[in-house]
Amino acid sequence: MSSAKERLEDLPPSAKLVYKTLEFEGECTQKELVKETRLSSRTVRYAISRLEEKELVEQRVSFRDARQKLYSLAE
């Protein structure tokens, strides 16, 4: 499989920003990503979906609030 850097190359700038935010901040909810990146919710959702397609981001359910998903970089 190709490296994360190679898989990031053809993604939109918003996806790269979300990736870098997760790299710097660690695990975040979508709401936290919106706040940190200053992107719209819709744009963050799109960026996350593109990152998941490339297997760069993983999601899990938050233990504090099962309605929320936590996103982190894939290992």
PDB file of N, CA and C in Angstrom, residues 7-74:
ATOM      1  N   ARG A   7      -1.162   9.070  -0.632  1.00  0.00           N
ATOM      2  CA  ARG A   7      -2.624   9.004  -0.685  1.00  0.00           C
ATOM      3  C   ARG A   7      -3.258  10.373  -0.476  1.00  0.00           C
ATOM      4  N   LEU A   8      -2.566  11.279   0.202  1.00  0.00           N
ATOM      5  CA  LEU A   8      -3.091  12.631   0.436  1.00  0.00           C
ATOM      6  C   LEU A   8      -2.984  13.528  -0.794  1.00  0.00           C
ATOM      7  N   GLU A   9      -2.034  13.221  -1.682  1.00  0.00           N
ATOM      8  CA  GLU A   9      -1.716  14.112  -2.798  1.00  0.00           C
ATOM      9  C   GLU A   9      -2.911  14.523  -3.645  1.00  0.00           C
ATOM     10  N   ASP A  10      -3.793  13.591  -3.986  1.00  0.00           N
ATOM     11  CA  ASP A  10      -4.892  13.914  -4.895  1.00  0.00           C
ATOM     12  C   ASP A  10      -6.181  14.317  -4.176  1.00  0.00           C
ATOM     13  N   LEU A  11      -6.102  14.533  -2.870  1.00  0.00           N
ATOM     14  CA  LEU A  11      -7.284  14.952  -2.114  1.00  0.00           C
ATOM     15  C   LEU A  11      -7.414  16.477  -2.123  1.00  0.00           C
ATOM     16  N   PRO A  12      -8.637  16.975  -1.911  1.00  0.00           N
ATOM     17  CA  PRO A  12      -8.834  18.426  -1.888  1.00  0.00           C
ATOM     18  C   PRO A  12      -8.154  19.058  -0.667  1.00  0.00           C
ATOM     19  N   PRO A  13      -7.893  20.363  -0.722  1.00  0.00           N
ATOM     20  CA  PRO A  13      -7.255  21.060   0.401  1.00  0.00           C
ATOM     21  C   PRO A  13      -7.995  20.885   1.729  1.00  0.00           C
ATOM     22  N   SER A  14      -9.310  20.816   1.683  1.00  0.00           N
ATOM     23  CA  SER A  14     -10.078  20.658   2.927  1.00  0.00           C
ATOM     24  C   SER A  14      -9.745  19.330   3.604  1.00  0.00           C
ATOM     25  N   ALA A  15      -9.594  18.272   2.830  1.00  0.00           N
ATOM     26  CA  ALA A  15      -9.255  16.963   3.393  1.00  0.00           C
ATOM     27  C   ALA A  15      -7.847  16.983   3.981  1.00  0.00           C
ATOM     28  N   LYS A  16      -6.937  17.666   3.311  1.00  0.00           N
ATOM     29  CA  LYS A  16      -5.570  17.783   3.828  1.00  0.00           C
ATOM     30  C   LYS A  16      -5.557  18.557   5.140  1.00  0.00           C
ATOM     31  N   LEU A  17      -6.370  19.603   5.224  1.00  0.00           N
ATOM     32  CA  LEU A  17      -6.454  20.393   6.455  1.00  0.00           C
ATOM     33  C   LEU A  17      -7.021  19.559   7.600  1.00  0.00           C
ATOM     34  N   VAL A  18      -8.068  18.801   7.339  1.00  0.00           N
ATOM     35  CA  VAL A  18      -8.651  17.933   8.369  1.00  0.00           C
ATOM     36  C   VAL A  18      -7.615  16.894   8.808  1.00  0.00           C
ATOM     37  N   TYR A  19      -6.894  16.316   7.871  1.00  0.00           N
ATOM     38  CA  TYR A  19      -5.860  15.330   8.199  1.00  0.00           C
ATOM     39  C   TYR A  19      -4.796  15.945   9.109  1.00  0.00           C
ATOM     40  N   LYS A  20      -4.300  17.112   8.727  1.00  0.00           N
ATOM     41  CA  LYS A  20      -3.261  17.782   9.518  1.00  0.00           C
ATOM     42  C   LYS A  20      -3.784  18.169  10.900  1.00  0.00           C
ATOM     43  N   THR A  21      -5.048  18.560  10.980  1.00  0.00           N
ATOM     44  CA  THR A  21      -5.645  18.902  12.272  1.00  0.00           C
ATOM     45  C   THR A  21      -5.688  17.672  13.166  1.00  0.00           C
ATOM     46  N   LEU A  22      -6.095  16.540  12.618  1.00  0.00           N
ATOM     47  CA  LEU A  22      -6.111  15.295  13.395  1.00  0.00           C
ATOM     48  C   LEU A  22      -4.692  14.882  13.796  1.00  0.00           C
ATOM     49  N   GLU A  23      -3.746  15.121  12.913  1.00  0.00           N
ATOM     50  CA  GLU A  23      -2.351  14.800  13.207  1.00  0.00           C
ATOM     51  C   GLU A  23      -1.851  15.638  14.392  1.00  0.00           C
ATOM     52  N   PHE A  24      -2.240  16.899  14.427  1.00  0.00           N
ATOM     53  CA  PHE A  24      -1.782  17.824  15.471  1.00  0.00           C
ATOM     54  C   PHE A  24      -2.587  17.697  16.763  1.00  0.00           C
ATOM     55  N   GLU A  25      -3.917  17.638  16.639  1.00  0.00           N
ATOM     56  CA  GLU A  25      -4.806  17.641  17.804  1.00  0.00           C
ATOM     57  C   GLU A  25      -5.091  16.250  18.361  1.00  0.00           C
ATOM     58  N   GLY A  26      -4.961  15.227  17.538  1.00  0.00           N
ATOM     59  CA  GLY A  26      -5.342  13.882  17.960  1.00  0.00           C
ATOM     60  C   GLY A  26      -6.821  13.659  17.692  1.00  0.00           C
ATOM     61  N   GLU A  27      -7.402  12.709  18.371  1.00  0.00           N
ATOM     62  CA  GLU A  27      -8.800  12.319  18.161  1.00  0.00           C
ATOM     63  C   GLU A  27      -9.754  13.501  18.368  1.00  0.00           C
ATOM     64  N   CYS A  28     -10.692  13.685  17.420  1.00  0.00           N
ATOM     65  CA  CYS A  28     -11.643  14.801  17.469  1.00  0.00           C
ATOM     66  C   CYS A  28     -13.017  14.355  16.989  1.00  0.00           C
ATOM     67  N   THR A  29     -14.041  15.065  17.457  1.00  0.00           N
ATOM     68  CA  THR A  29     -15.385  14.889  16.911  1.00  0.00           C
ATOM     69  C   THR A  29     -15.499  15.774  15.677  1.00  0.00           C
ATOM     70  N   GLN A  30     -16.573  15.580  14.926  1.00  0.00           N
ATOM     71  CA  GLN A  30     -16.788  16.431  13.758  1.00  0.00           C
ATOM     72  C   GLN A  30     -16.934  17.887  14.193  1.00  0.00           C
ATOM     73  N   LYS A  31     -17.638  18.110  15.274  1.00  0.00           N
ATOM     74  CA  LYS A  31     -17.845  19.472  15.782  1.00  0.00           C
ATOM     75  C   LYS A  31     -16.508  20.132  16.139  1.00  0.00           C
ATOM     76  N   GLU A  32     -15.624  19.377  16.759  1.00  0.00           N
ATOM     77  CA  GLU A  32     -14.298  19.907  17.101  1.00  0.00           C
ATOM     78  C   GLU A  32     -13.491  20.214  15.845  1.00  0.00           C
ATOM     79  N   LEU A  33     -13.620  19.360  14.826  1.00  0.00           N
ATOM     80  CA  LEU A  33     -12.913  19.607  13.564  1.00  0.00           C
ATOM     81  C   LEU A  33     -13.428  20.869  12.887  1.00  0.00           C
ATOM     82  N   VAL A  34     -14.739  21.092  12.942  1.00  0.00           N
ATOM     83  CA  VAL A  34     -15.321  22.313  12.366  1.00  0.00           C
ATOM     84  C   VAL A  34     -14.731  23.529  13.073  1.00  0.00           C
ATOM     85  N   LYS A  35     -14.666  23.466  14.392  1.00  0.00           N
ATOM     86  CA  LYS A  35     -14.143  24.587  15.181  1.00  0.00           C
ATOM     87  C   LYS A  35     -12.661  24.830  14.891  1.00  0.00           C
ATOM     88  N   GLU A  36     -11.870  23.768  14.864  1.00  0.00           N
ATOM     89  CA  GLU A  36     -10.422  23.894  14.669  1.00  0.00           C
ATOM     90  C   GLU A  36     -10.049  24.333  13.254  1.00  0.00           C
ATOM     91  N   THR A  37     -10.759  23.816  12.259  1.00  0.00           N
ATOM     92  CA  THR A  37     -10.405  24.114  10.867  1.00  0.00           C
ATOM     93  C   THR A  37     -11.108  25.347  10.317  1.00  0.00           C
ATOM     94  N   ARG A  38     -12.202  25.759  10.982  1.00  0.00           N
ATOM     95  CA  ARG A  38     -13.035  26.875  10.512  1.00  0.00           C
ATOM     96  C   ARG A  38     -13.701  26.573   9.165  1.00  0.00           C
ATOM     97  N   LEU A  39     -13.860  25.286   8.872  1.00  0.00           N
ATOM     98  CA  LEU A  39     -14.588  24.857   7.680  1.00  0.00           C
ATOM     99  C   LEU A  39     -16.043  24.611   8.067  1.00  0.00           C
ATOM    100  N   SER A  40     -16.931  24.581   7.080  1.00  0.00           N
ATOM    101  CA  SER A  40     -18.338  24.291   7.363  1.00  0.00           C
ATOM    102  C   SER A  40     -18.500  22.811   7.716  1.00  0.00           C
ATOM    103  N   SER A  41     -19.599  22.488   8.393  1.00  0.00           N
ATOM    104  CA  SER A  41     -19.877  21.089   8.749  1.00  0.00           C
ATOM    105  C   SER A  41     -19.921  20.208   7.507  1.00  0.00           C
ATOM    106  N   ARG A  42     -20.554  20.722   6.478  1.00  0.00           N
ATOM    107  CA  ARG A  42     -20.680  19.963   5.226  1.00  0.00           C
ATOM    108  C   ARG A  42     -19.309  19.662   4.623  1.00  0.00           C
ATOM    109  N   THR A  43     -18.432  20.658   4.630  1.00  0.00           N
ATOM    110  CA  THR A  43     -17.096  20.480   4.072  1.00  0.00           C
ATOM    111  C   THR A  43     -16.290  19.483   4.895  1.00  0.00           C
ATOM    112  N   VAL A  44     -16.414  19.553   6.212  1.00  0.00           N
ATOM    113  CA  VAL A  44     -15.705  18.608   7.081  1.00  0.00           C
ATOM    114  C   VAL A  44     -16.222  17.192   6.846  1.00  0.00           C
ATOM    115  N   ARG A  45     -17.544  17.029   6.722  1.00  0.00           N
ATOM    116  CA  ARG A  45     -18.112  15.698   6.445  1.00  0.00           C
ATOM    117  C   ARG A  45     -17.551  15.139   5.138  1.00  0.00           C
ATOM    118  N   TYR A  46     -17.498  15.981   4.108  1.00  0.00           N
ATOM    119  CA  TYR A  46     -16.966  15.554   2.810  1.00  0.00           C
ATOM    120  C   TYR A  46     -15.485  15.172   2.946  1.00  0.00           C
ATOM    121  N   ALA A  47     -14.722  15.992   3.647  1.00  0.00           N
ATOM    122  CA  ALA A  47     -13.295  15.718   3.829  1.00  0.00           C
ATOM    123  C   ALA A  47     -13.092  14.394   4.559  1.00  0.00           C
ATOM    124  N   ILE A  48     -13.875  14.164   5.607  1.00  0.00           N
ATOM    125  CA  ILE A  48     -13.765  12.912   6.362  1.00  0.00           C
ATOM    126  C   ILE A  48     -14.095  11.720   5.471  1.00  0.00           C
ATOM    127  N   SER A  49     -15.133  11.843   4.664  1.00  0.00           N
ATOM    128  CA  SER A  49     -15.508  10.720   3.790  1.00  0.00           C
ATOM    129  C   SER A  49     -14.396  10.415   2.788  1.00  0.00           C
ATOM    130  N   ARG A  50     -13.770  11.446   2.248  1.00  0.00           N
ATOM    131  CA  ARG A  50     -12.657  11.232   1.312  1.00  0.00           C
ATOM    132  C   ARG A  50     -11.462  10.590   2.022  1.00  0.00           C
ATOM    133  N   LEU A  51     -11.180  11.046   3.245  1.00  0.00           N
ATOM    134  CA  LEU A  51     -10.076  10.469   4.014  1.00  0.00           C
ATOM    135  C   LEU A  51     -10.355   9.016   4.384  1.00  0.00           C
ATOM    136  N   GLU A  52     -11.611   8.696   4.680  1.00  0.00           N
ATOM    137  CA  GLU A  52     -11.976   7.308   4.984  1.00  0.00           C
ATOM    138  C   GLU A  52     -11.838   6.425   3.749  1.00  0.00           C
ATOM    139  N   GLU A  53     -12.207   6.947   2.581  1.00  0.00           N
ATOM    140  CA  GLU A  53     -12.055   6.188   1.330  1.00  0.00           C
ATOM    141  C   GLU A  53     -10.596   5.799   1.107  1.00  0.00           C
ATOM    142  N   LYS A  54      -9.694   6.695   1.456  1.00  0.00           N
ATOM    143  CA  LYS A  54      -8.254   6.458   1.271  1.00  0.00           C
ATOM    144  C   LYS A  54      -7.635   5.725   2.464  1.00  0.00           C
ATOM    145  N   GLU A  55      -8.488   5.341   3.419  1.00  0.00           N
ATOM    146  CA  GLU A  55      -8.054   4.628   4.625  1.00  0.00           C
ATOM    147  C   GLU A  55      -7.015   5.413   5.422  1.00  0.00           C
ATOM    148  N   LEU A  56      -7.219   6.728   5.489  1.00  0.00           N
ATOM    149  CA  LEU A  56      -6.321   7.594   6.248  1.00  0.00           C
ATOM    150  C   LEU A  56      -6.893   7.961   7.608  1.00  0.00           C
ATOM    151  N   VAL A  57      -8.210   7.814   7.754  1.00  0.00           N
ATOM    152  CA  VAL A  57      -8.899   8.193   8.991  1.00  0.00           C
ATOM    153  C   VAL A  57      -9.801   7.046   9.432  1.00  0.00           C
ATOM    154  N   GLU A  58      -9.880   6.862  10.742  1.00  0.00           N
ATOM    155  CA  GLU A  58     -10.775   5.860  11.330  1.00  0.00           C
ATOM    156  C   GLU A  58     -11.782   6.568  12.222  1.00  0.00           C
ATOM    157  N   GLN A  59     -12.936   5.951  12.381  1.00  0.00           N
ATOM    158  CA  GLN A  59     -13.933   6.510  13.290  1.00  0.00           C
ATOM    159  C   GLN A  59     -14.348   5.462  14.305  1.00  0.00           C
ATOM    160  N   ARG A  60     -14.745   5.958  15.470  1.00  0.00           N
ATOM    161  CA  ARG A  60     -15.300   5.087  16.503  1.00  0.00           C
ATOM    162  C   ARG A  60     -16.344   5.890  17.262  1.00  0.00           C
ATOM    163  N   VAL A  61     -17.197   5.197  17.976  1.00  0.00           N
ATOM    164  CA  VAL A  61     -18.253   5.847  18.750  1.00  0.00           C
ATOM    165  C   VAL A  61     -17.655   6.394  20.038  1.00  0.00           C
ATOM    166  N   SER A  62     -18.062   7.592  20.407  1.00  0.00           N
ATOM    167  CA  SER A  62     -17.602   8.220  21.640  1.00  0.00           C
ATOM    168  C   SER A  62     -18.220   7.519  22.844  1.00  0.00           C
ATOM    169  N   PHE A  63     -17.420   7.246  23.856  1.00  0.00           N
ATOM    170  CA  PHE A  63     -17.938   6.639  25.082  1.00  0.00           C
ATOM    171  C   PHE A  63     -18.740   7.648  25.897  1.00  0.00           C
ATOM    172  N   ARG A  64     -18.389   8.928  25.796  1.00  0.00           N
ATOM    173  CA  ARG A  64     -19.107   9.970  26.536  1.00  0.00           C
ATOM    174  C   ARG A  64     -20.488  10.230  25.963  1.00  0.00           C
ATOM    175  N   ASP A  65     -20.611  10.145  24.633  1.00  0.00           N
ATOM    176  CA  ASP A  65     -21.883  10.416  23.962  1.00  0.00           C
ATOM    177  C   ASP A  65     -21.966   9.514  22.738  1.00  0.00           C
ATOM    178  N   ALA A  66     -22.749   8.456  22.827  1.00  0.00           N
ATOM    179  CA  ALA A  66     -22.825   7.456  21.757  1.00  0.00           C
ATOM    180  C   ALA A  66     -23.361   8.026  20.449  1.00  0.00           C
ATOM    181  N   ARG A  67     -23.934   9.220  20.486  1.00  0.00           N
ATOM    182  CA  ARG A  67     -24.426   9.844  19.251  1.00  0.00           C
ATOM    183  C   ARG A  67     -23.288  10.439  18.437  1.00  0.00           C
ATOM    184  N   GLN A  68     -22.153  10.656  19.071  1.00  0.00           N
ATOM    185  CA  GLN A  68     -21.022  11.284  18.392  1.00  0.00           C
ATOM    186  C   GLN A  68     -19.983  10.253  17.975  1.00  0.00           C
ATOM    187  N   LYS A  69     -19.325  10.565  16.878  1.00  0.00           N
ATOM    188  CA  LYS A  69     -18.224   9.735  16.404  1.00  0.00           C
ATOM    189  C   LYS A  69     -16.923  10.489  16.642  1.00  0.00           C
ATOM    190  N   LEU A  70     -15.898   9.745  16.979  1.00  0.00           N
ATOM    191  CA  LEU A  70     -14.567  10.310  17.142  1.00  0.00           C
ATOM    192  C   LEU A  70     -13.722   9.881  15.950  1.00  0.00           C
ATOM    193  N   TYR A  71     -12.981  10.816  15.400  1.00  0.00           N
ATOM    194  CA  TYR A  71     -12.143  10.548  14.237  1.00  0.00           C
ATOM    195  C   TYR A  71     -10.682  10.648  14.638  1.00  0.00           C
ATOM    196  N   SER A  72      -9.894   9.748  14.099  1.00  0.00           N
ATOM    197  CA  SER A  72      -8.454   9.758  14.349  1.00  0.00           C
ATOM    198  C   SER A  72      -7.745   9.242  13.106  1.00  0.00           C
ATOM    199  N   LEU A  73      -6.440   9.461  13.061  1.00  0.00           N
ATOM    200  CA  LEU A  73      -5.665   8.964  11.933  1.00  0.00           C
ATOM    201  C   LEU A  73      -5.604   7.448  11.991  1.00  0.00           C
ATOM    202  N   ALA A  74      -5.693   6.831  10.836  1.00  0.00           N
ATOM    203  CA  ALA A  74      -5.600   5.370  10.750  1.00  0.00           C
ATOM    204  C   ALA A  74      -4.177   4.944  11.078  1.00  0.00           C
TER     205      ALA A  74
END
